[in-house]
Amino acid sequence: MGFKPPELRQIRQELEKAIDTHQQIKMAQNGDLNKYVFNVGNCSYNDSTATFQLKVTIKGAKSEERVALERNADYCGLDLNKEHPEWVLVGYNRKARDYPILMEKKSNGKTYKFKLESVKQMFKKEVA
């Protein structure tokens, strides 16, 4: 018998609803949970068990990709203070070999992946 994908989607929706309801109740009581963002992630399952990831982040905190970009900017030769009319540097995905740089297009707010060499042309660090 086992789990089927439509059932798992429904369970995910119920989990998200339960977390949202619980968070609203707690915020009404003391407001402590207002500083966190809860996200139900991927699901792995077999015939008898389903496991969902739950990711909790602090609102306004820097993403892992942004921290990695700031840490590796000098090594990659990128100037994070440089302005570009169309693109904003968002992050660095260390696991992506071919397209590790994440940039956001100002006109539509979507994030795109880029090769390091392409980004260096736009955000190259000037040597004094």
PDB file of N, CA, C and O in Angstrom, residues 35-76:
ATOM      1  N   LYS A  35       9.600  36.458  15.284  1.00  0.00           N
ATOM      2  CA  LYS A  35      10.929  36.679  14.700  1.00  0.00           C
ATOM      3  C   LYS A  35      11.442  35.484  13.901  1.00  0.00           C
ATOM      4  O   LYS A  35      12.539  35.516  13.373  1.00  0.00           O
ATOM      5  N   TYR A  36      10.644  34.422  13.766  1.00  0.00           N
ATOM      6  CA  TYR A  36      11.068  33.224  13.053  1.00  0.00           C
ATOM      7  C   TYR A  36      10.202  32.972  11.823  1.00  0.00           C
ATOM      8  O   TYR A  36       9.039  33.320  11.785  1.00  0.00           O
ATOM      9  N   VAL A  37      10.810  32.313  10.838  1.00  0.00           N
ATOM     10  CA  VAL A  37      10.086  31.864   9.651  1.00  0.00           C
ATOM     11  C   VAL A  37      10.179  30.343   9.619  1.00  0.00           C
ATOM     12  O   VAL A  37      11.270  29.783   9.685  1.00  0.00           O
ATOM     13  N   PHE A  38       9.020  29.685   9.545  1.00  0.00           N
ATOM     14  CA  PHE A  38       8.961  28.224   9.513  1.00  0.00           C
ATOM     15  C   PHE A  38       8.662  27.780   8.088  1.00  0.00           C
ATOM     16  O   PHE A  38       7.763  28.308   7.446  1.00  0.00           O
ATOM     17  N   ASN A  39       9.419  26.784   7.618  1.00  0.00           N
ATOM     18  CA  ASN A  39       9.237  26.297   6.262  1.00  0.00           C
ATOM     19  C   ASN A  39       9.277  24.772   6.257  1.00  0.00           C
ATOM     20  O   ASN A  39      10.270  24.176   6.674  1.00  0.00           O
ATOM     21  N   VAL A  40       8.180  24.141   5.791  1.00  0.00           N
ATOM     22  CA  VAL A  40       8.151  22.692   5.657  1.00  0.00           C
ATOM     23  C   VAL A  40       8.851  22.347   4.354  1.00  0.00           C
ATOM     24  O   VAL A  40       8.452  22.801   3.287  1.00  0.00           O
ATOM     25  N   GLY A  41       9.916  21.540   4.448  1.00  0.00           N
ATOM     26  CA  GLY A  41      10.757  21.267   3.288  1.00  0.00           C
ATOM     27  C   GLY A  41      10.442  19.947   2.611  1.00  0.00           C
ATOM     28  O   GLY A  41       9.305  19.471   2.621  1.00  0.00           O
ATOM     29  N   ASN A  42      11.465  19.351   2.041  1.00  0.00           N
ATOM     30  CA  ASN A  42      11.327  18.109   1.281  1.00  0.00           C
ATOM     31  C   ASN A  42      10.822  16.959   2.148  1.00  0.00           C
ATOM     32  O   ASN A  42      10.937  16.988   3.371  1.00  0.00           O
ATOM     33  N   CYS A  43      10.298  15.963   1.471  1.00  0.00           N
ATOM     34  CA  CYS A  43       9.778  14.775   2.142  1.00  0.00           C
ATOM     35  C   CYS A  43      10.449  13.538   1.565  1.00  0.00           C
ATOM     36  O   CYS A  43      10.557  13.391   0.353  1.00  0.00           O
ATOM     37  N   SER A  44      10.892  12.660   2.450  1.00  0.00           N
ATOM     38  CA  SER A  44      11.351  11.347   2.012  1.00  0.00           C
ATOM     39  C   SER A  44      10.394  10.327   2.631  1.00  0.00           C
ATOM     40  O   SER A  44       9.898  10.529   3.739  1.00  0.00           O
ATOM     41  N   TYR A  45      10.111   9.272   1.887  1.00  0.00           N
ATOM     42  CA  TYR A  45       9.127   8.318   2.390  1.00  0.00           C
ATOM     43  C   TYR A  45       9.382   6.924   1.846  1.00  0.00           C
ATOM     44  O   TYR A  45      10.059   6.728   0.854  1.00  0.00           O
ATOM     45  N   ASN A  46       8.826   5.951   2.574  1.00  0.00           N
ATOM     46  CA  ASN A  46       8.792   4.564   2.102  1.00  0.00           C
ATOM     47  C   ASN A  46       7.372   4.054   2.335  1.00  0.00           C
ATOM     48  O   ASN A  46       6.450   4.857   2.497  1.00  0.00           O
ATOM     49  N   ASP A  47       7.175   2.761   2.404  1.00  0.00           N
ATOM     50  CA  ASP A  47       5.819   2.222   2.540  1.00  0.00           C
ATOM     51  C   ASP A  47       5.129   2.628   3.843  1.00  0.00           C
ATOM     52  O   ASP A  47       3.920   2.808   3.869  1.00  0.00           O
ATOM     53  N   SER A  48       5.889   2.768   4.904  1.00  0.00           N
ATOM     54  CA  SER A  48       5.257   2.984   6.201  1.00  0.00           C
ATOM     55  C   SER A  48       5.608   4.298   6.889  1.00  0.00           C
ATOM     56  O   SER A  48       5.010   4.633   7.903  1.00  0.00           O
ATOM     57  N   THR A  49       6.575   5.053   6.366  1.00  0.00           N
ATOM     58  CA  THR A  49       7.037   6.265   7.054  1.00  0.00           C
ATOM     59  C   THR A  49       7.276   7.396   6.065  1.00  0.00           C
ATOM     60  O   THR A  49       7.830   7.187   4.990  1.00  0.00           O
ATOM     61  N   ALA A  50       6.869   8.608   6.487  1.00  0.00           N
ATOM     62  CA  ALA A  50       7.173   9.818   5.721  1.00  0.00           C
ATOM     63  C   ALA A  50       7.865  10.793   6.661  1.00  0.00           C
ATOM     64  O   ALA A  50       7.416  11.007   7.787  1.00  0.00           O
ATOM     65  N   THR A  51       8.961  11.384   6.199  1.00  0.00           N
ATOM     66  CA  THR A  51       9.722  12.333   7.004  1.00  0.00           C
ATOM     67  C   THR A  51       9.804  13.656   6.268  1.00  0.00           C
ATOM     68  O   THR A  51      10.297  13.713   5.134  1.00  0.00           O
ATOM     69  N   PHE A  52       9.316  14.726   6.906  1.00  0.00           N
ATOM     70  CA  PHE A  52       9.364  16.064   6.325  1.00  0.00           C
ATOM     71  C   PHE A  52      10.448  16.870   7.025  1.00  0.00           C
ATOM     72  O   PHE A  52      10.614  16.776   8.241  1.00  0.00           O
ATOM     73  N   GLN A  53      11.173  17.684   6.253  1.00  0.00           N
ATOM     74  CA  GLN A  53      12.141  18.601   6.844  1.00  0.00           C
ATOM     75  C   GLN A  53      11.400  19.837   7.345  1.00  0.00           C
ATOM     76  O   GLN A  53      10.449  20.293   6.714  1.00  0.00           O
ATOM     77  N   LEU A  54      11.847  20.381   8.448  1.00  0.00           N
ATOM     78  CA  LEU A  54      11.319  21.636   8.955  1.00  0.00           C
ATOM     79  C   LEU A  54      12.499  22.584   9.117  1.00  0.00           C
ATOM     80  O   LEU A  54      13.431  22.309   9.871  1.00  0.00           O
ATOM     81  N   LYS A  55      12.456  23.695   8.403  1.00  0.00           N
ATOM     82  CA  LYS A  55      13.537  24.672   8.456  1.00  0.00           C
ATOM     83  C   LYS A  55      13.025  25.915   9.183  1.00  0.00           C
ATOM     84  O   LYS A  55      11.985  26.468   8.822  1.00  0.00           O
ATOM     85  N   VAL A  56      13.736  26.333  10.213  1.00  0.00           N
ATOM     86  CA  VAL A  56      13.381  27.519  10.980  1.00  0.00           C
ATOM     87  C   VAL A  56      14.500  28.535  10.819  1.00  0.00           C
ATOM     88  O   VAL A  56      15.658  28.234  11.096  1.00  0.00           O
ATOM     89  N   THR A  57      14.157  29.728  10.323  1.00  0.00           N
ATOM     90  CA  THR A  57      15.155  30.784  10.162  1.00  0.00           C
ATOM     91  C   THR A  57      14.696  32.039  10.883  1.00  0.00           C
ATOM     92  O   THR A  57      13.501  32.235  11.123  1.00  0.00           O
ATOM     93  N   ILE A  58      15.639  32.878  11.210  1.00  0.00           N
ATOM     94  CA  ILE A  58      15.341  34.149  11.852  1.00  0.00           C
ATOM     95  C   ILE A  58      15.013  35.167  10.771  1.00  0.00           C
ATOM     96  O   ILE A  58      15.741  35.263   9.774  1.00  0.00           O
ATOM     97  N   LYS A  59      13.906  35.893  10.944  1.00  0.00           N
ATOM     98  CA  LYS A  59      13.527  36.907   9.959  1.00  0.00           C
ATOM     99  C   LYS A  59      14.631  37.938   9.831  1.00  0.00           C
ATOM    100  O   LYS A  59      15.176  38.412  10.825  1.00  0.00           O
ATOM    101  N   GLY A  60      14.954  38.285   8.594  1.00  0.00           N
ATOM    102  CA  GLY A  60      15.958  39.311   8.335  1.00  0.00           C
ATOM    103  C   GLY A  60      17.395  38.809   8.369  1.00  0.00           C
ATOM    104  O   GLY A  60      18.309  39.572   8.089  1.00  0.00           O
ATOM    105  N   ALA A  61      17.612  37.546   8.710  1.00  0.00           N
ATOM    106  CA  ALA A  61      18.966  37.001   8.743  1.00  0.00           C
ATOM    107  C   ALA A  61      19.470  36.790   7.318  1.00  0.00           C
ATOM    108  O   ALA A  61      18.703  36.564   6.393  1.00  0.00           O
ATOM    109  N   LYS A  62      20.781  36.858   7.154  1.00  0.00           N
ATOM    110  CA  LYS A  62      21.387  36.628   5.842  1.00  0.00           C
ATOM    111  C   LYS A  62      21.279  35.157   5.485  1.00  0.00           C
ATOM    112  O   LYS A  62      21.431  34.290   6.337  1.00  0.00           O
ATOM    113  N   SER A  63      21.047  34.898   4.211  1.00  0.00           N
ATOM    114  CA  SER A  63      20.968  33.515   3.740  1.00  0.00           C
ATOM    115  C   SER A  63      22.362  32.888   3.725  1.00  0.00           C
ATOM    116  O   SER A  63      23.377  33.593   3.743  1.00  0.00           O
ATOM    117  N   GLU A  64      22.399  31.571   3.656  1.00  0.00           N
ATOM    118  CA  GLU A  64      23.682  30.860   3.572  1.00  0.00           C
ATOM    119  C   GLU A  64      24.461  31.304   2.347  1.00  0.00           C
ATOM    120  O   GLU A  64      25.676  31.465   2.395  1.00  0.00           O
ATOM    121  N   GLU A  65      23.741  31.503   1.238  1.00  0.00           N
ATOM    122  CA  GLU A  65      24.384  31.907  -0.007  1.00  0.00           C
ATOM    123  C   GLU A  65      24.998  33.297   0.102  1.00  0.00           C
ATOM    124  O   GLU A  65      26.070  33.557  -0.426  1.00  0.00           O
ATOM    125  N   ARG A  66      24.321  34.214   0.816  1.00  0.00           N
ATOM    126  CA  ARG A  66      24.845  35.573   0.979  1.00  0.00           C
ATOM    127  C   ARG A  66      26.106  35.562   1.852  1.00  0.00           C
ATOM    128  O   ARG A  66      27.089  36.240   1.555  1.00  0.00           O
ATOM    129  N   VAL A  67      26.077  34.801   2.924  1.00  0.00           N
ATOM    130  CA  VAL A  67      27.246  34.688   3.797  1.00  0.00           C
ATOM    131  C   VAL A  67      28.420  34.108   3.017  1.00  0.00           C
ATOM    132  O   VAL A  67      29.555  34.589   3.121  1.00  0.00           O
ATOM    133  N   ALA A  68      28.163  33.080   2.194  1.00  0.00           N
ATOM    134  CA  ALA A  68      29.219  32.467   1.381  1.00  0.00           C
ATOM    135  C   ALA A  68      29.771  33.466   0.368  1.00  0.00           C
ATOM    136  O   ALA A  68      30.984  33.500   0.115  1.00  0.00           O
ATOM    137  N   LEU A  69      28.907  34.299  -0.212  1.00  0.00           N
ATOM    138  CA  LEU A  69      29.361  35.312  -1.160  1.00  0.00           C
ATOM    139  C   LEU A  69      30.277  36.315  -0.472  1.00  0.00           C
ATOM    140  O   LEU A  69      31.343  36.651  -0.985  1.00  0.00           O
ATOM    141  N   GLU A  70      29.878  36.798   0.691  1.00  0.00           N
ATOM    142  CA  GLU A  70      30.704  37.761   1.427  1.00  0.00           C
ATOM    143  C   GLU A  70      32.045  37.148   1.828  1.00  0.00           C
ATOM    144  O   GLU A  70      33.070  37.816   1.789  1.00  0.00           O
ATOM    145  N   ARG A  71      32.021  35.873   2.184  1.00  0.00           N
ATOM    146  CA  ARG A  71      33.242  35.195   2.607  1.00  0.00           C
ATOM    147  C   ARG A  71      34.196  34.967   1.436  1.00  0.00           C
ATOM    148  O   ARG A  71      35.413  35.022   1.590  1.00  0.00           O
ATOM    149  N   ASN A  72      33.657  34.719   0.230  1.00  0.00           N
ATOM    150  CA  ASN A  72      34.481  34.349  -0.918  1.00  0.00           C
ATOM    151  C   ASN A  72      34.682  35.476  -1.933  1.00  0.00           C
ATOM    152  O   ASN A  72      35.297  35.252  -2.972  1.00  0.00           O
ATOM    153  N   ALA A  73      34.161  36.647  -1.673  1.00  0.00           N
ATOM    154  CA  ALA A  73      34.226  37.747  -2.639  1.00  0.00           C
ATOM    155  C   ALA A  73      35.674  38.108  -2.994  1.00  0.00           C
ATOM    156  O   ALA A  73      36.001  38.280  -4.173  1.00  0.00           O
ATOM    157  N   ASP A  74      36.536  38.238  -2.004  1.00  0.00           N
ATOM    158  CA  ASP A  74      37.933  38.584  -2.273  1.00  0.00           C
ATOM    159  C   ASP A  74      38.621  37.495  -3.089  1.00  0.00           C
ATOM    160  O   ASP A  74      39.342  37.779  -4.045  1.00  0.00           O
ATOM    161  N   TYR A  75      38.398  36.252  -2.720  1.00  0.00           N
ATOM    162  CA  TYR A  75      39.004  35.126  -3.424  1.00  0.00           C
ATOM    163  C   TYR A  75      38.551  35.086  -4.883  1.00  0.00           C
ATOM    164  O   TYR A  75      39.334  34.798  -5.780  1.00  0.00           O
ATOM    165  N   CYS A  76      37.279  35.383  -5.122  1.00  0.00           N
ATOM    166  CA  CYS A  76      36.726  35.360  -6.478  1.00  0.00           C
ATOM    167  C   CYS A  76      37.029  36.639  -7.252  1.00  0.00           C
ATOM    168  O   CYS A  76      36.800  36.706  -8.457  1.00  0.00           O
TER     169      CYS A  76
END
